[in-house]
Amino acid sequence: MNRSIFALQQVARRTICNSSRRQVDNRVPKNQKLFQEDNGLPVHLKGGTADALLYRTTMALTVLGVGYVLYELVQASYPQKKD
């Protein structure tokens, strides 16, 4: 039993240590330059059209959610009609 566990540990260690690593570009300086630029935009919209779309979608869902909650509160405040 111990041999099988030891063999499994060796195989796991070998696959982790020998896996090739991908080279990833360092995008931090580019993003820092973009977000620190003084162009009058708020920080949550400096990412471009994707950020603007995400912001507008979030705002629309928030407004719809608040409207639905208010509707349900008004419905709950009236007594139920008995059949």
N, CA, C and O atoms as a MOPAC input file, in Angstrom:
PM7 MOZYME 1SCF
protein

 N      0.82200 1    -1.18900 1     0.00000 1
 C      0.00000 1     0.00000 1     0.00000 1
 C      0.86400 1     1.25100 1     0.00000 1
 O      0.60400 1     2.20200 1    -0.73700 1
 N      1.89700 1     1.23700 1     0.83700 1
 C      2.77600 1     2.40700 1     0.89400 1
 C      3.50900 1     2.62800 1    -0.41700 1
 O      3.76600 1     3.76600 1    -0.81200 1
 N      3.84900 1     1.51700 1    -1.09700 1
 C      4.54300 1     1.65800 1    -2.38100 1
 C      3.65300 1     2.34900 1    -3.40800 1
 O      4.12300 1     3.19600 1    -4.16700 1
 N      2.38900 1     1.99900 1    -3.43400 1
 C      1.49100 1     2.60800 1    -4.42200 1
 C      1.30300 1     4.10100 1    -4.12800 1
 O      1.22600 1     4.90900 1    -5.05300 1
 N      1.23100 1     4.46200 1    -2.86400 1
 C      1.10600 1     5.87700 1    -2.51600 1
 C      2.37200 1     6.61900 1    -2.89200 1
 O      2.31600 1     7.72700 1    -3.42400 1
 N      3.53100 1     6.00100 1    -2.61100 1
 C      4.80900 1     6.62200 1    -2.95900 1
 C      4.94200 1     6.78000 1    -4.46900 1
 O      5.41800 1     7.81100 1    -4.94600 1
 N      4.52600 1     5.76900 1    -5.22200 1
 C      4.58700 1     5.84600 1    -6.68600 1
 C      3.65800 1     6.94100 1    -7.19900 1
 O      4.01400 1     7.66800 1    -8.12600 1
 N      2.48700 1     7.06400 1    -6.61400 1
 C      1.54600 1     8.09700 1    -7.01500 1
 C      2.11600 1     9.48300 1    -6.72600 1
 O      1.95100 1    10.40200 1    -7.52800 1
 N      2.78400 1     9.63600 1    -5.58700 1
 C      3.41200 1    10.91500 1    -5.25900 1
 C      4.49400 1    11.26900 1    -6.26600 1
 O      4.60600 1    12.42200 1    -6.68100 1
 N      5.29300 1    10.28000 1    -6.66000 1
 C      6.35400 1    10.53600 1    -7.64000 1
 C      5.76900 1    10.94300 1    -8.98700 1
 O      6.27400 1    11.86700 1    -9.62500 1
 N      4.71700 1    10.26900 1    -9.42300 1
 C      4.10500 1    10.59100 1   -10.70100 1
 C      3.51500 1    11.99900 1   -10.65600 1
 O      3.68100 1    12.77700 1   -11.59500 1
 N      2.83200 1    12.32000 1    -9.57100 1
 C      2.23300 1    13.64200 1    -9.44400 1
 C      3.31000 1    14.72200 1    -9.41700 1
 O      3.16200 1    15.76000 1   -10.06100 1
 N      4.37400 1    14.49000 1    -8.69000 1
 C      5.45700 1    15.46900 1    -8.61100 1
 C      6.12900 1    15.64200 1    -9.96800 1
 O      6.48300 1    16.75800 1   -10.34800 1
 N      6.30300 1    14.56100 1   -10.68900 1
 C      6.95600 1    14.60900 1   -11.98100 1
 C      6.12100 1    15.39100 1   -12.99400 1
 O      6.66600 1    16.17900 1   -13.76500 1
 N      4.80200 1    15.18000 1   -12.99900 1
 C      3.97500 1    15.88100 1   -13.97100 1
 C      3.87400 1    17.36900 1   -13.65200 1
 O      3.76900 1    18.19200 1   -14.56200 1
 N      3.90600 1    17.71800 1   -12.37500 1
 C      3.83600 1    19.13200 1   -12.01200 1
 C      5.15200 1    19.83400 1   -12.32100 1
 O      5.15100 1    20.93400 1   -12.87400 1
 N      6.24800 1    19.22600 1   -11.97800 1
 C      7.54900 1    19.87000 1   -12.14900 1
 C      7.96700 1    19.97100 1   -13.61100 1
 O      8.66100 1    20.91700 1   -13.98600 1
 N      7.56600 1    19.03000 1   -14.43200 1
 C      8.02000 1    19.01500 1   -15.81400 1
 C      7.04500 1    19.68400 1   -16.77400 1
 O      7.28100 1    19.69700 1   -17.98200 1
 N      5.97700 1    20.22800 1   -16.26700 1
 C      5.02100 1    20.85600 1   -17.17600 1
 C      5.62300 1    22.14200 1   -17.72900 1
 O      6.29100 1    22.89200 1   -17.01800 1
 N      5.37500 1    22.37400 1   -18.99100 1
 C      5.93700 1    23.56800 1   -19.61700 1
 C      5.12700 1    24.78800 1   -19.21500 1
 O      3.91400 1    24.70400 1   -19.02100 1
 N      5.78800 1    25.89300 1   -19.09400 1
 C      5.12600 1    27.12900 1   -18.69600 1
 C      4.95900 1    28.02400 1   -19.90400 1
 O      5.86300 1    28.16600 1   -20.72700 1
 N      3.76800 1    28.63300 1   -19.99600 1
 C      3.51500 1    29.55400 1   -21.08800 1
 C      4.08800 1    30.91400 1   -20.73400 1
 O      4.08300 1    31.32400 1   -19.57400 1
 N      4.57600 1    31.59700 1   -21.74000 1
 C      5.04900 1    32.96000 1   -21.53400 1
 C      3.84400 1    33.89000 1   -21.64500 1
 O      3.11400 1    33.85100 1   -22.63600 1
 N      3.64100 1    34.71100 1   -20.64400 1
 C      2.51600 1    35.63600 1   -20.62000 1
 C      3.08400 1    37.04300 1   -20.64300 1
 O      4.00800 1    37.37300 1   -19.90000 1
 N      2.50700 1    37.87300 1   -21.51900 1
 C      2.95800 1    39.26000 1   -21.58900 1
 C      2.58300 1    39.99200 1   -20.31700 1
 O      1.51500 1    39.76700 1   -19.74800 1
 N      3.46700 1    40.86800 1   -19.87800 1
 C      3.19000 1    41.69700 1   -18.72000 1
 C      2.39500 1    42.91400 1   -19.18600 1
 O      2.94700 1    43.82800 1   -19.79800 1
 N      1.09500 1    42.91700 1   -18.89200 1
 C      0.22000 1    43.98800 1   -19.34700 1
 C      0.01200 1    45.06000 1   -18.28700 1
 O     -0.74500 1    46.00600 1   -18.50700 1
 N      0.66900 1    44.92800 1   -17.15100 1
 C      0.46900 1    45.88200 1   -16.05400 1
 C      0.89000 1    47.29600 1   -16.44500 1
 O      0.11200 1    48.22100 1   -16.21200 1
 N      2.06900 1    47.52500 1   -17.02400 1
 C      2.43000 1    48.90900 1   -17.37900 1
 C      1.46500 1    49.54900 1   -18.37300 1
 O      1.16200 1    50.73800 1   -18.27500 1
 N      0.98400 1    48.75500 1   -19.33000 1
 C      0.03400 1    49.28700 1   -20.30800 1
 C     -1.27700 1    49.67300 1   -19.62000 1
 O     -1.84100 1    50.72900 1   -19.90400 1
 N     -1.76100 1    48.81400 1   -18.71400 1
 C     -2.99800 1    49.11300 1   -18.00100 1
 C     -2.82700 1    50.28500 1   -17.04400 1
 O     -3.74700 1    51.08500 1   -16.87900 1
 N     -1.66800 1    50.39600 1   -16.41400 1
 C     -1.42600 1    51.53700 1   -15.53600 1
 C     -1.46700 1    52.83300 1   -16.32600 1
 O     -2.04800 1    53.82200 1   -15.88000 1
 N     -0.85700 1    52.82600 1   -17.48900 1
 C     -0.85900 1    54.02200 1   -18.32900 1
 C     -2.28500 1    54.38100 1   -18.75500 1
 O     -2.65400 1    55.55600 1   -18.76600 1
 N     -3.07900 1    53.37300 1   -19.10400 1
 C     -4.45400 1    53.59600 1   -19.53300 1
 C     -5.31200 1    54.15400 1   -18.39900 1
 O     -6.06700 1    55.10500 1   -18.60100 1
 N     -5.20000 1    53.56900 1   -17.21300 1
 C     -6.07500 1    53.96000 1   -16.11900 1
 C     -5.62600 1    55.23700 1   -15.42500 1
 O     -6.44000 1    55.87900 1   -14.76200 1
 N     -4.36100 1    55.63000 1   -15.55000 1
 C     -3.89000 1    56.85900 1   -14.92700 1
 C     -3.98700 1    58.06000 1   -15.85200 1
 O     -3.71800 1    59.18800 1   -15.43800 1
 N     -4.36900 1    57.82800 1   -17.09800 1
 C     -4.51300 1    58.91900 1   -18.06100 1
 C     -5.66900 1    59.83200 1   -17.64900 1
 O     -6.74100 1    59.35700 1   -17.27500 1
 N     -5.44300 1    61.14300 1   -17.72100 1
 C     -6.46800 1    62.10400 1   -17.32100 1
 C     -7.28800 1    62.48700 1   -18.55000 1
 O     -6.97000 1    63.45400 1   -19.24200 1
 N     -8.35200 1    61.71700 1   -18.81700 1
 C     -9.19800 1    61.99900 1   -19.97600 1
 C    -10.64200 1    62.30300 1   -19.57700 1
 O    -11.52300 1    62.33900 1   -20.43600 1
 N    -10.89300 1    62.51800 1   -18.30200 1
 C    -12.21000 1    62.90000 1   -17.83800 1
 C    -13.18400 1    61.75800 1   -17.63900 1
 O    -14.31400 1    61.98600 1   -17.20500 1
 N    -12.78100 1    60.54100 1   -17.94300 1
 C    -13.66400 1    59.39000 1   -17.75000 1
 C    -13.49900 1    58.84100 1   -16.33800 1
 O    -12.39800 1    58.85800 1   -15.78800 1
 N    -14.59900 1    58.35000 1   -15.74600 1
 C    -14.44200 1    57.67700 1   -14.45900 1
 C    -13.68400 1    56.36100 1   -14.64500 1
 O    -13.66000 1    55.79500 1   -15.73800 1
 N    -13.08400 1    55.89700 1   -13.58900 1
 C    -12.20500 1    54.73100 1   -13.67700 1
 C    -12.95100 1    53.48600 1   -14.14900 1
 O    -12.36600 1    52.64700 1   -14.83400 1
 N    -14.23000 1    53.34900 1   -13.79900 1
 C    -14.95700 1    52.14700 1   -14.17000 1
 C    -15.36100 1    52.13700 1   -15.64000 1
 O    -15.92400 1    51.14700 1   -16.10600 1
 N    -15.09000 1    53.21400 1   -16.38800 1
 C    -15.39900 1    53.25000 1   -17.81600 1
 C    -14.15800 1    53.38000 1   -18.69500 1
 O    -14.27900 1    53.47300 1   -19.91700 1
 N    -12.98200 1    53.38900 1   -18.10200 1
 C    -11.75400 1    53.57000 1   -18.88100 1
 C    -11.34100 1    52.33400 1   -19.66700 1
 O    -10.44100 1    52.40800 1   -20.50400 1
 N    -11.97800 1    51.21100 1   -19.41300 1
 C    -11.62000 1    49.97600 1   -20.09600 1
 C    -12.15000 1    49.87900 1   -21.51000 1
 O    -11.76000 1    48.97100 1   -22.24300 1
 N    -13.02200 1    50.77700 1   -21.91700 1
 C    -13.52900 1    50.76200 1   -23.28100 1
 C    -14.99300 1    50.37900 1   -23.34400 1
 O    -15.73600 1    50.53100 1   -22.37500 1
 N    -15.39700 1    49.87600 1   -24.51400 1
 C    -16.80600 1    49.57600 1   -24.74500 1
 C    -17.30100 1    48.40400 1   -23.89800 1
 O    -18.46600 1    48.37600 1   -23.50100 1
 N    -16.43300 1    47.45000 1   -23.62200 1
 C    -16.84800 1    46.31000 1   -22.79000 1
 C    -17.21100 1    46.78600 1   -21.38900 1
 O    -18.19700 1    46.32600 1   -20.81400 1
 N    -16.42300 1    47.70400 1   -20.83300 1
 C    -16.73000 1    48.24400 1   -19.51400 1
 C    -18.00700 1    49.06400 1   -19.54000 1
 O    -18.80900 1    48.98500 1   -18.60900 1
 N    -18.20900 1    49.84500 1   -20.58300 1
 C    -19.42500 1    50.65300 1   -20.68900 1
 C    -20.65000 1    49.75300 1   -20.79800 1
 O    -21.67500 1    50.02500 1   -20.17200 1
 N    -20.55600 1    48.68800 1   -21.58300 1
 C    -21.67100 1    47.75900 1   -21.73200 1
 C    -21.96800 1    47.05600 1   -20.41500 1
 O    -23.13100 1    46.91600 1   -20.03700 1
 N    -20.93900 1    46.61600 1   -19.71800 1
 C    -21.12700 1    45.96700 1   -18.42600 1
 C    -21.73400 1    46.92700 1   -17.41700 1
 O    -22.61000 1    46.53800 1   -16.64400 1
 N    -21.28400 1    48.17500 1   -17.41200 1
 C    -21.82100 1    49.18100 1   -16.49600 1
 C    -23.29900 1    49.43800 1   -16.77400 1
 O    -24.11000 1    49.47100 1   -15.84900 1
 N    -23.64800 1    49.61900 1   -18.04000 1
 C    -25.04300 1    49.89700 1   -18.38900 1
 C    -25.94800 1    48.70400 1   -18.09700 1
 O    -27.08000 1    48.87900 1   -17.64600 1
 N    -25.46000 1    47.50700 1   -18.34800 1
 C    -26.23900 1    46.31100 1   -18.03500 1
 C    -26.47600 1    46.20000 1   -16.53700 1
 O    -27.58200 1    45.87900 1   -16.10200 1
 N    -25.44700 1    46.46100 1   -15.75000 1
 C    -25.58100 1    46.41100 1   -14.29700 1
 C    -26.57000 1    47.45400 1   -13.80000 1
 O    -27.39700 1    47.16500 1   -12.93500 1
 N    -26.48900 1    48.66400 1   -14.34200 1
 C    -27.41900 1    49.71600 1   -13.93200 1
 C    -28.85400 1    49.36900 1   -14.31800 1
 O    -29.77600 1    49.60600 1   -13.53700 1
 N    -29.05300 1    48.81300 1   -15.50600 1
 C    -30.39700 1    48.44200 1   -15.94700 1
 C    -30.97300 1    47.34600 1   -15.05100 1
 O    -32.13500 1    47.42100 1   -14.65000 1
 N    -30.17700 1    46.33900 1   -14.74000 1
 C    -30.64800 1    45.26700 1   -13.86100 1
 C    -30.94500 1    45.78500 1   -12.45900 1
 O    -31.88300 1    45.32300 1   -11.81100 1
 N    -30.15100 1    46.74100 1   -11.99100 1
 C    -30.38500 1    47.32900 1   -10.67200 1
 C    -31.70100 1    48.09900 1   -10.64800 1
 O    -32.48800 1    47.96200 1    -9.71100 1
 N    -31.94100 1    48.90700 1   -11.67800 1
 C    -33.18400 1    49.68300 1   -11.73600 1
 C    -34.38400 1    48.74900 1   -11.84600 1
 O    -35.39300 1    48.96400 1   -11.17500 1
 N    -34.28900 1    47.72900 1   -12.67100 1
 C    -35.38600 1    46.76800 1   -12.79300 1
 C    -35.61800 1    46.02800 1   -11.47500 1
 O    -36.76500 1    45.78600 1   -11.09700 1
 N    -34.56000 1    45.67300 1   -10.78700 1
 C    -34.69100 1    44.98900 1    -9.50200 1
 C    -35.34900 1    45.86300 1    -8.45200 1
 O    -36.20700 1    45.39400 1    -7.70300 1
 N    -34.95800 1    47.12700 1    -8.38900 1
 C    -35.57600 1    48.04800 1    -7.43700 1
 C    -37.04500 1    48.24400 1    -7.77900 1
 O    -37.88500 1    48.26900 1    -6.88000 1
 N    -37.37100 1    48.38400 1    -9.05600 1
 C    -38.75800 1    48.52200 1    -9.47300 1
 C    -39.59300 1    47.31100 1    -9.08900 1
 O    -40.72500 1    47.45500 1    -8.62800 1
 N    -39.04200 1    46.12400 1    -9.27600 1
 C    -39.76200 1    44.90100 1    -8.93300 1
 C    -39.98200 1    44.78800 1    -7.42400 1
 O    -41.05200 1    44.37300 1    -6.97800 1
 N    -38.97500 1    45.15700 1    -6.64700 1
 C    -39.11100 1    45.11600 1    -5.18900 1
 C    -40.19000 1    46.09300 1    -4.73400 1
 O    -41.00600 1    45.75700 1    -3.87600 1
 N    -40.20100 1    47.29100 1    -5.29800 1
 C    -41.23100 1    48.26300 1    -4.94400 1
 C    -42.62200 1    47.76200 1    -5.33400 1
 O    -43.57600 1    47.92500 1    -4.57200 1
 N    -42.74000 1    47.15900 1    -6.50500 1
 C    -44.01900 1    46.58900 1    -6.93900 1
 C    -44.50000 1    45.52500 1    -5.95500 1
 O    -45.66700 1    45.52500 1    -5.56400 1
 N    -43.61200 1    44.62200 1    -5.55500 1
 C    -43.98400 1    43.56600 1    -4.61700 1
 C    -44.35300 1    44.13400 1    -3.25900 1
 O    -45.25400 1    43.60900 1    -2.60500 1
 N    -43.68200 1    45.19400 1    -2.81400 1
 C    -44.02900 1    45.82200 1    -1.54100 1
 C    -45.42000 1    46.44800 1    -1.60400 1
 O    -46.19100 1    46.33800 1    -0.65100 1
 N    -45.74200 1    47.09600 1    -2.70600 1
 C    -47.07300 1    47.67800 1    -2.86300 1
 C    -48.12400 1    46.57600 1    -2.89400 1
 O    -49.17900 1    46.71700 1    -2.27600 1
 N    -47.85800 1    45.48500 1    -3.59800 1
 C    -48.80500 1    44.36700 1    -3.65500 1
 C    -48.99900 1    43.74100 1    -2.28100 1
 O    -50.10800 1    43.33800 1    -1.92900 1
 N    -47.92500 1    43.65900 1    -1.50600 1
 C    -48.02300 1    43.05000 1    -0.17600 1
 C    -48.74200 1    43.96700 1     0.80500 1
 O    -49.25400 1    43.49100 1     1.81800 1
 N    -48.79500 1    45.25500 1     0.53700 1
 C    -49.43200 1    46.17700 1     1.47800 1
 C    -50.95100 1    46.16600 1     1.37400 1
 O    -51.62500 1    46.57600 1     2.31900 1
 N    -51.50600 1    45.71700 1     0.27200 1
 C    -52.94800 1    45.63300 1     0.12000 1
 C    -53.44100 1    44.27700 1     0.62600 1
 O    -52.75900 1    43.26700 1     0.45600 1
 N    -54.63500 1    44.25000 1     1.25400 1
 C    -55.14300 1    42.96300 1     1.73100 1
 C    -55.52700 1    42.04800 1     0.57200 1
 O    -55.89900 1    42.51400 1    -0.50500 1
 N    -55.43300 1    40.75600 1     0.80300 1
 C    -55.79200 1    39.77600 1    -0.23000 1
 C    -57.31300 1    39.69300 1    -0.36500 1
 O    -58.02700 1    39.73500 1     0.63700 1
 N    -57.80200 1    39.57800 1    -1.57700 1
 C    -59.23900 1    39.40300 1    -1.81100 1
 C    -59.60200 1    37.94300 1    -1.56100 1
 O    -58.89700 1    37.03000 1    -1.99000 1
 N    -60.70300 1    37.74400 1    -0.86800 1
 C    -61.15400 1    36.37500 1    -0.61300 1
 C    -62.10500 1    35.96000 1    -1.73000 1
 O    -62.96300 1    36.74000 1    -2.14100 1
 N    -61.95500 1    34.74800 1    -2.21500 1
 C    -62.81400 1    34.25500 1    -3.30500 1
 C    -64.14200 1    33.77700 1    -2.79800 1
 O    -64.98000 1    33.33300 1    -3.58400 1

